[in-house]
């Protein structure tokens, strides 16, 4: 299942708290990295390769990636794009494919995923999900800084006020779910 987390500010305590609250999503390994301006974390459920080869954030040249999901056609993408990989992980194919082809690479990905990508040089964060939205990705803003996670409770742990979004609440009871970009909470959004 895995879980991804990110803060656009350096916070060891914040990212560790987010990972801890999502440990049920990834029992194989939990890891984080604090960069100059960003904190990225990951809970790993290792399926395709050993946990040692699957540790995230996955860094390649000037980009870092946290990824939750499965890319079904990763071997085809590796061959078609002439990517040299050291592991047998879809994560490595994903980051190297994005590095080589830009974000348009995601148009060729067949799978279910949510990801956070940090470009160290451009100082940008990109969040993306598959077109069906199979993997959850929530985000909020705290003091004009972005925070994101696979789990709402990890965002709430950052000190957000738990205010119910009245329209989200009504939609839940009418439809049985809250359609994006809303959630049941006023300040938390679904990608």
Coordinates of N, CA and C in Angstrom, one line a residue:
X1 N 0.8 -1.2 0.0 CA 0.0 0.0 0.0 C 0.9 1.3 0.0
X2 N 1.9 1.4 0.8 CA 2.8 2.5 0.9 C 2.0 3.8 1.3
X3 N 2.8 4.8 1.7 CA 2.3 6.1 2.0 C 3.4 7.1 1.7
X4 N 3.0 8.3 1.2 CA 4.0 9.3 0.9 C 3.6 10.6 1.7
X5 N 4.6 11.4 2.0 CA 4.4 12.6 2.8 C 5.4 13.6 2.4
X6 N 5.0 14.9 2.5 CA 5.9 16.0 2.2 C 5.5 17.3 2.8
X7 N 6.6 18.1 3.1 CA 6.4 19.4 3.7 C 7.3 20.3 2.9
X8 N 6.9 21.5 2.5 CA 7.7 22.4 1.8 C 8.5 23.3 2.8
X9 N 8.9 22.7 3.9 CA 9.8 23.4 4.8 C 10.5 22.2 5.6
X10 N 11.7 22.5 6.1 CA 12.4 21.4 6.8 C 11.9 21.2 8.1
X11 N 11.4 20.0 8.4 CA 10.9 19.6 9.7 C 11.1 18.1 10.0
X12 N 12.1 17.8 10.7 CA 12.3 16.4 11.1 C 11.2 15.9 11.9
X13 N 10.8 16.7 12.9 CA 9.7 16.2 13.8 C 8.4 16.1 13.1
X14 N 8.1 17.0 12.2 CA 6.8 16.9 11.4 C 6.8 15.7 10.5
X15 N 7.8 15.5 9.7 CA 7.8 14.4 8.8 C 7.8 13.1 9.5
X16 N 8.6 13.0 10.6 CA 8.6 11.7 11.4 C 7.2 11.4 12.0
X17 N 6.5 12.4 12.4 CA 5.2 12.3 13.0 C 4.2 11.7 11.9
X18 N 4.3 12.3 10.7 CA 3.5 11.9 9.6 C 3.7 10.4 9.2
X19 N 5.0 10.0 9.2 CA 5.3 8.7 8.9 C 4.8 7.7 9.9
X20 N 5.0 8.1 11.2 CA 4.6 7.3 12.3 C 3.1 7.0 12.3
X21 N 2.3 8.0 11.9 CA 0.8 7.8 11.9 C 0.4 7.0 10.7
X22 N 1.2 6.7 9.7 CA 0.9 5.9 8.5 C 1.7 4.6 8.5
X23 N 2.2 4.2 9.6 CA 3.1 3.0 9.5 C 2.3 1.7 9.1
X24 N 1.0 1.7 9.3 CA 0.2 0.5 8.9 C 0.2 0.4 7.4
X25 N 0.5 1.4 6.7 CA 0.5 1.4 5.2 C 1.8 0.9 4.6
X26 N 2.8 0.8 5.4 CA 4.1 0.4 4.9 C 5.0 -0.2 6.0
X27 N 4.8 -1.5 6.3 CA 5.5 -2.1 7.5 C 7.0 -2.5 7.2
X28 N 7.4 -2.4 5.9 CA 8.7 -2.9 5.5 C 9.8 -2.0 5.8
X29 N 9.6 -0.7 5.7 CA 10.6 0.3 5.9 C 10.0 1.7 6.0
X30 N 10.5 2.6 6.8 CA 10.1 3.9 6.9 C 11.3 4.8 6.8
X31 N 11.2 5.8 5.9 CA 12.4 6.6 5.7 C 12.0 8.1 5.4
X32 N 12.9 9.0 5.6 CA 12.6 10.4 5.3 C 14.0 11.1 5.0
X33 N 13.9 12.2 4.3 CA 15.0 13.0 4.0 C 14.6 14.5 4.2
X34 N 15.5 15.2 4.8 CA 15.3 16.7 4.9 C 16.3 17.3 3.9
X35 N 15.8 18.0 3.0 CA 16.6 18.8 2.1 C 16.6 20.2 2.6
X36 N 17.3 21.1 1.8 CA 17.3 22.5 2.3 C 16.0 23.1 2.6
X37 N 15.0 22.9 1.7 CA 13.7 23.6 1.8 C 12.5 22.6 1.9
X38 N 12.8 21.4 2.0 CA 11.7 20.4 1.9 C 12.0 19.2 2.7
X39 N 10.9 18.6 3.2 CA 11.0 17.3 3.9 C 10.1 16.3 3.2
X40 N 10.7 15.1 2.9 CA 10.0 14.1 2.2 C 10.1 12.8 3.0
X41 N 8.9 12.1 3.1 CA 8.9 10.8 3.8 C 8.1 9.7 3.1
X42 N 8.4 8.5 3.5 CA 7.7 7.4 2.9 C 7.6 6.2 3.8
X43 N 6.4 5.5 3.7 CA 6.2 4.2 4.4 C 6.2 3.2 3.3
X44 N 7.1 2.2 3.4 CA 7.3 1.2 2.3 C 6.6 -0.1 2.6
X45 N 5.8 -0.6 1.6 CA 5.3 -1.9 1.5 C 6.0 -2.5 0.3
X46 N 7.1 -3.3 0.5 CA 7.9 -3.7 -0.6 C 7.3 -4.9 -1.3
X47 N 7.0 -4.8 -2.6 CA 6.4 -5.8 -3.4 C 7.3 -6.3 -4.5
X48 N 7.9 -5.4 -5.3 CA 8.6 -5.8 -6.5 C 10.1 -6.1 -6.3
X49 N 10.7 -5.6 -5.3 CA 12.1 -5.8 -5.1 C 12.3 -5.8 -3.6
X50 N 13.6 -6.0 -3.1 CA 13.9 -6.0 -1.7 C 13.7 -4.6 -1.1
X51 N 13.4 -4.5 0.1 CA 13.3 -3.1 0.8 C 14.5 -2.3 0.6
X52 N 15.7 -2.9 0.6 CA 16.9 -2.1 0.4 C 17.0 -1.4 -1.0
X53 N 16.4 -2.0 -2.0 CA 16.3 -1.3 -3.3 C 15.2 -0.4 -3.5
X54 N 14.3 -0.4 -2.5 CA 13.0 0.4 -2.7 C 12.9 1.6 -1.8
X55 N 14.0 1.9 -1.1 CA 13.9 3.0 -0.1 C 13.6 4.3 -0.8
X56 N 12.7 5.0 -0.2 CA 12.4 6.4 -0.7 C 12.4 7.4 0.4
X57 N 12.6 8.6 0.2 CA 12.7 9.3 -1.1 C 13.8 8.7 -2.0
X58 N 13.5 8.5 -3.3 CA 14.4 8.0 -4.3 C 15.0 9.2 -5.0
X59 N 16.3 9.3 -4.9 CA 16.9 10.5 -5.5 C 17.7 10.1 -6.7
X60 N 17.6 10.9 -7.8 CA 18.4 10.7 -9.0 C 18.7 12.1 -9.6
X61 N 20.0 12.3 -9.7 CA 20.5 13.6 -10.2 C 19.9 14.7 -9.4
X62 N 19.1 15.6 -10.0 CA 18.6 16.7 -9.2 C 17.1 16.6 -8.9
X63 N 16.6 15.4 -8.9 CA 15.2 15.2 -8.5 C 15.1 14.1 -7.4
X64 N 14.1 14.3 -6.6 CA 13.8 13.3 -5.5 C 12.3 13.0 -5.6
X65 N 12.0 11.7 -5.4 CA 10.6 11.2 -5.6 C 10.1 10.4 -4.4
X66 N 8.9 10.6 -4.0 CA 8.2 9.7 -3.1 C 7.0 9.2 -3.9
X67 N 6.8 7.9 -3.9 CA 5.8 7.3 -4.8 C 5.0 6.2 -4.1
X68 N 3.7 6.2 -4.3 CA 2.9 5.1 -3.8 C 2.1 4.5 -4.9
X69 N 2.2 3.2 -5.1 CA 1.4 2.6 -6.2 C 2.2 1.5 -6.9
X70 N 1.7 1.2 -8.1 CA 2.3 0.2 -8.9 C 2.2 0.6 -10.4
X71 N 3.3 0.6 -11.1 CA 3.3 0.8 -12.5 C 3.4 -0.5 -13.2
X72 N 2.3 -0.8 -13.9 CA 2.1 -2.2 -14.5 C 3.1 -2.3 -15.7
X73 N 3.3 -1.3 -16.5 CA 4.1 -1.4 -17.7 C 5.5 -0.8 -17.5
X74 N 6.1 -0.9 -16.3 CA 7.4 -0.4 -16.0 C 8.5 -1.0 -16.8
X75 N 8.4 -2.3 -17.1 CA 9.4 -3.0 -17.9 C 9.4 -2.5 -19.3
X76 N 8.2 -2.3 -19.8 CA 8.0 -1.8 -21.2 C 8.6 -0.4 -21.3
X77 N 8.3 0.4 -20.3 CA 8.7 1.8 -20.3 C 10.3 1.9 -20.2
X78 N 10.8 0.9 -19.4 CA 12.3 0.9 -19.3 C 12.9 0.6 -20.6
X79 N 12.4 -0.4 -21.4 CA 12.9 -0.8 -22.7 C 12.7 0.3 -23.7
X80 N 11.4 0.8 -23.8 CA 11.1 1.9 -24.8 C 11.9 3.1 -24.6
X81 N 12.2 3.5 -23.4 CA 13.0 4.7 -23.1 C 14.5 4.5 -22.9
X82 N 14.9 3.3 -23.1 CA 16.3 2.9 -23.0 C 16.9 3.4 -21.7
X83 N 16.2 3.0 -20.6 CA 16.6 3.4 -19.2 C 17.5 2.3 -18.6
X84 N 18.6 2.7 -18.0 CA 19.4 1.8 -17.3 C 19.1 1.9 -15.8
X85 N 18.7 0.8 -15.3 CA 18.3 0.8 -13.8 C 19.1 -0.3 -13.1
X86 N 19.4 0.1 -11.8 CA 20.2 -0.8 -11.0 C 19.3 -1.8 -10.2
X87 N 18.0 -1.4 -10.1 CA 17.1 -2.3 -9.3 C 16.0 -2.8 -10.2
X88 N 15.1 -3.6 -9.7 CA 13.9 -4.1 -10.4 C 12.7 -3.4 -9.8
X89 N 12.7 -2.1 -9.6 CA 11.6 -1.3 -9.1 C 11.0 -0.4 -10.1
X90 N 9.7 -0.3 -10.0 CA 9.0 0.7 -10.9 C 9.3 2.1 -10.5
X91 N 9.7 2.3 -9.2 CA 10.1 3.6 -8.8 C 11.3 4.2 -9.5
X92 N 12.3 3.3 -9.7 CA 13.5 3.8 -10.4 C 13.2 4.1 -11.9
X93 N 12.3 3.3 -12.5 CA 11.9 3.5 -13.9 C 11.2 4.9 -14.0
X94 N 10.3 5.1 -13.0 CA 9.5 6.3 -12.9 C 10.4 7.6 -12.8
X95 N 11.3 7.6 -11.9 CA 12.1 8.8 -11.7 C 13.1 9.0 -12.9
X96 N 13.6 7.9 -13.4 CA 14.5 8.1 -14.6 C 13.8 8.5 -15.9
X97 N 12.5 8.0 -16.0 CA 11.7 8.3 -17.1 C 11.3 9.8 -17.1
X98 N 11.0 10.3 -15.9 CA 10.6 11.7 -15.7 C 11.8 12.6 -16.0
X99 N 13.0 12.2 -15.5 CA 14.2 12.9 -15.7 C 14.5 13.0 -17.2
X100 N 14.3 11.9 -17.9 CA 14.7 11.9 -19.3 C 13.6 12.6 -20.2
X101 N 12.3 12.5 -19.9 CA 11.3 12.9 -20.7 C 10.4 14.0 -20.2
X102 N 10.6 14.4 -18.9 CA 9.8 15.4 -18.3 C 8.5 14.8 -17.8
X103 N 7.6 15.6 -17.3 CA 6.4 15.1 -16.7 C 5.4 14.5 -17.7
X104 N 5.7 14.7 -19.0 CA 4.9 14.1 -20.1 C 5.1 12.5 -20.0
X105 N 6.1 12.1 -19.4 CA 6.4 10.6 -19.2 C 5.2 10.0 -18.5
X106 N 4.5 10.7 -17.7 CA 3.4 10.1 -16.9 C 2.2 9.8 -17.8
X107 N 2.1 10.4 -19.0 CA 1.0 10.1 -19.9 C 1.1 8.6 -20.4
X108 N 2.3 8.1 -20.4 CA 2.6 6.7 -20.9 C 2.5 5.6 -19.8
X109 N 2.3 6.1 -18.5 CA 2.3 5.2 -17.4 C 1.0 4.5 -17.3
X110 N 1.0 3.2 -17.2 CA -0.2 2.4 -17.0 C -0.1 1.9 -15.5
X111 N -0.9 2.3 -14.7 CA -0.9 1.9 -13.3 C -1.7 2.7 -12.4
X112 N -1.6 2.5 -11.1 CA -2.2 3.3 -10.1 C -1.2 3.9 -9.2
X113 N -1.2 5.2 -9.0 CA -0.1 5.8 -8.3 C -0.5 7.2 -7.8
X114 N 0.2 7.6 -6.8 CA 0.3 9.0 -6.3 C 1.8 9.3 -6.1
X115 N 2.2 10.5 -6.4 CA 3.6 10.8 -6.2 C 3.8 12.3 -5.9
X116 N 4.9 12.5 -5.2 CA 5.4 13.8 -5.0 C 6.9 13.9 -5.5
X117 N 7.1 14.9 -6.4 CA 8.4 15.0 -7.0 C 9.0 16.4 -6.7
X118 N 10.2 16.4 -6.2 CA 10.9 17.6 -5.9 C 12.1 17.8 -6.8
X119 N 12.1 18.9 -7.5 CA 13.2 19.3 -8.4 C 14.1 20.3 -7.6
X120 N 15.3 19.8 -7.2 CA 16.2 20.6 -6.4 C 16.7 21.8 -7.1
X121 N 16.9 21.7 -8.4 CA 17.4 22.9 -9.1 C 16.3 23.9 -9.4
X122 N 15.1 23.5 -9.8 CA 14.1 24.5 -10.1 C 13.3 24.9 -8.8
X123 N 13.5 24.2 -7.7 CA 12.9 24.4 -6.4 C 11.4 24.3 -6.5
X124 N 10.9 23.2 -7.3 CA 9.5 23.0 -7.5 C 9.1 21.6 -6.9
X125 N 7.8 21.6 -6.5 CA 7.2 20.3 -6.0 C 6.0 20.0 -7.0
X126 N 6.0 18.8 -7.5 CA 4.9 18.4 -8.3 C 4.2 17.2 -7.7
X127 N 2.9 17.3 -7.6 CA 2.1 16.2 -7.1 C 1.3 15.7 -8.3
X128 N 1.1 14.4 -8.3 CA 0.4 13.7 -9.4 C -0.3 12.5 -9.0
X129 N -1.4 12.1 -9.6 CA -2.1 10.8 -9.4 C -2.4 10.2 -10.8
X130 N -2.7 9.0 -10.7 CA -3.2 8.3 -12.0 C -4.5 8.9 -12.3
X131 N -5.0 8.7 -13.6 CA -6.2 9.3 -14.0 C -7.5 8.8 -13.3
X132 N -7.4 7.6 -12.8 CA -8.5 7.0 -12.0 C -8.5 7.4 -10.5
X133 N -7.4 7.9 -10.1 CA -7.3 8.4 -8.7 C -7.4 7.2 -7.7
X134 N -6.8 6.1 -8.1 CA -6.9 4.9 -7.2 C -6.1 5.1 -5.9
X135 N -5.0 5.8 -5.9 CA -4.2 6.0 -4.7 C -4.5 7.4 -4.1
X136 N -4.8 7.5 -2.9 CA -5.2 8.8 -2.3 C -4.0 9.8 -2.2
X137 N -4.2 11.1 -2.3 CA -3.2 12.1 -2.1 C -4.0 13.3 -1.6
X138 N -3.7 13.7 -0.4 CA -4.3 14.9 0.2 C -3.3 16.0 0.4
X139 N -3.7 17.2 0.4 CA -2.8 18.3 0.7 C -3.5 19.5 1.4
X140 N -2.7 20.3 2.0 CA -3.2 21.5 2.7 C -2.1 22.5 2.6
X141 N -2.4 23.7 3.1 CA -1.4 24.8 3.2 C -1.3 25.2 4.7
X142 N -0.1 25.3 5.2 CA 0.1 25.8 6.5 C 1.1 27.0 6.4
X143 N 0.7 28.2 6.8 CA 1.5 29.4 6.7 C 2.0 29.5 5.3
X144 N 1.2 29.3 4.3 CA 1.5 29.4 2.9 C 2.5 28.4 2.4
X145 N 2.7 27.3 3.1 CA 3.6 26.2 2.7 C 2.7 25.0 2.5
X146 N 3.1 24.2 1.5 CA 2.4 23.0 1.1 C 2.8 21.8 2.0
X147 N 1.8 21.1 2.4 CA 2.0 19.8 3.1 C 1.1 18.8 2.4
X148 N 1.6 17.6 2.1 CA 0.8 16.5 1.5 C 1.1 15.2 2.1
X149 N 0.1 14.3 1.9 CA 0.2 13.0 2.5 C -0.8 12.0 1.9
X150 N -0.6 10.7 2.0 CA -1.5 9.7 1.6 C -2.6 9.6 2.7
X151 N -2.4 10.1 3.8 CA -3.3 10.0 4.9 C -3.8 11.4 5.5
X152 N -5.1 11.6 5.6 CA -5.6 12.8 6.2 C -5.0 13.0 7.7
X153 N -5.0 11.9 8.4 CA -4.6 12.0 9.8 C -3.2 12.5 10.0
X154 N -2.3 12.2 9.0 CA -1.0 12.7 9.0 C -0.9 14.2 8.8
X155 N -1.8 14.7 8.0 CA -1.9 16.2 7.9 C -2.5 16.8 9.1
X156 N -3.5 16.2 9.7 CA -4.1 16.7 10.9 C -3.1 16.8 12.1
X157 N -2.1 15.9 12.1 CA -1.1 15.9 13.1 C -0.2 17.1 13.1
X158 N -0.3 17.8 12.0 CA 0.6 19.0 11.9 C 0.0 20.2 12.6
X159 N -1.2 20.0 13.3 CA -1.8 21.1 14.1 C -2.9 21.8 13.4
X160 N -3.5 21.2 12.3 CA -4.6 21.8 11.6 C -5.8 21.8 12.5
X161 N -6.6 22.8 12.4 CA -7.9 22.9 13.1 C -8.9 21.9 12.4
X162 N -9.5 21.1 13.2 CA -10.4 20.1 12.6 C -11.8 20.7 12.4
X163 N -11.9 21.5 11.3 CA -13.2 22.1 11.0 C -13.9 21.3 9.8
X164 N -15.1 20.9 10.0 CA -15.8 20.2 9.0 C -16.2 21.1 7.9
X165 N -16.0 20.6 6.7 CA -16.5 21.3 5.5 C -18.0 20.9 5.3
X166 N -18.9 21.9 5.5 CA -20.3 21.5 5.5 C -20.8 20.9 4.2
X167 N -20.3 21.4 3.0 CA -20.7 20.9 1.8 C -20.1 19.4 1.6
X168 N -18.8 19.3 2.0 CA -18.2 17.9 2.0 C -19.0 17.0 2.8
X169 N -19.5 17.4 4.0 CA -20.3 16.6 4.9 C -21.6 16.2 4.2
X170 N -22.3 17.2 3.6 CA -23.6 16.9 2.9 C -23.3 15.9 1.7
X171 N -22.3 16.1 1.0 CA -22.0 15.2 -0.2 C -21.7 13.8 0.3
X172 N -21.0 13.7 1.4 CA -20.8 12.3 2.0 C -22.1 11.6 2.3
X173 N -23.0 12.3 2.9 CA -24.3 11.6 3.2 C -25.2 11.4 2.0
X174 N -25.0 12.2 1.0 CA -25.8 12.1 -0.2 C -25.3 11.0 -1.1
X175 N -23.9 11.0 -1.3 CA -23.3 10.1 -2.3 C -22.5 9.0 -1.7
X176 N -22.2 9.0 -0.4 CA -21.5 8.0 0.3 C -20.0 8.2 0.2
X177 N -19.5 9.3 -0.4 CA -18.1 9.7 -0.4 C -18.1 11.2 -0.7
X178 N -16.9 11.8 -0.6 CA -16.7 13.2 -0.8 C -15.9 13.3 -2.1
X179 N -16.5 13.8 -3.2 CA -15.7 14.0 -4.4 C -14.7 15.1 -4.3
X180 N -13.5 14.9 -5.0 CA -12.4 15.8 -5.0 C -12.8 17.1 -5.7
X181 N -12.2 18.2 -5.4 CA -11.1 18.3 -4.5 C -11.4 18.4 -3.0
X182 N -12.7 18.3 -2.7 CA -13.1 18.4 -1.3 C -12.7 17.2 -0.5
X183 N -12.7 17.4 0.8 CA -12.7 16.3 1.8 C -13.7 16.7 2.9
X184 N -13.8 15.9 3.9 CA -14.7 16.2 5.0 C -14.2 17.4 5.8
X185 N -12.9 17.7 5.7 CA -12.3 18.8 6.4 C -12.1 20.0 5.6
X186 N -12.4 21.2 6.2 CA -12.4 22.5 5.5 C -11.0 22.8 4.8
X187 N -9.9 22.5 5.5 CA -8.7 23.0 5.0 C -7.8 21.9 4.3
X188 N -8.4 20.7 4.1 CA -7.7 19.6 3.5 C -8.4 19.3 2.2
X189 N -7.5 19.1 1.1 CA -8.1 18.9 -0.2 C -7.5 17.6 -0.7
X190 N -8.3 17.0 -1.7 CA -7.9 15.8 -2.4 C -7.4 16.1 -3.8
X191 N -6.3 15.6 -4.1 CA -5.8 15.9 -5.5 C -6.6 15.0 -6.5

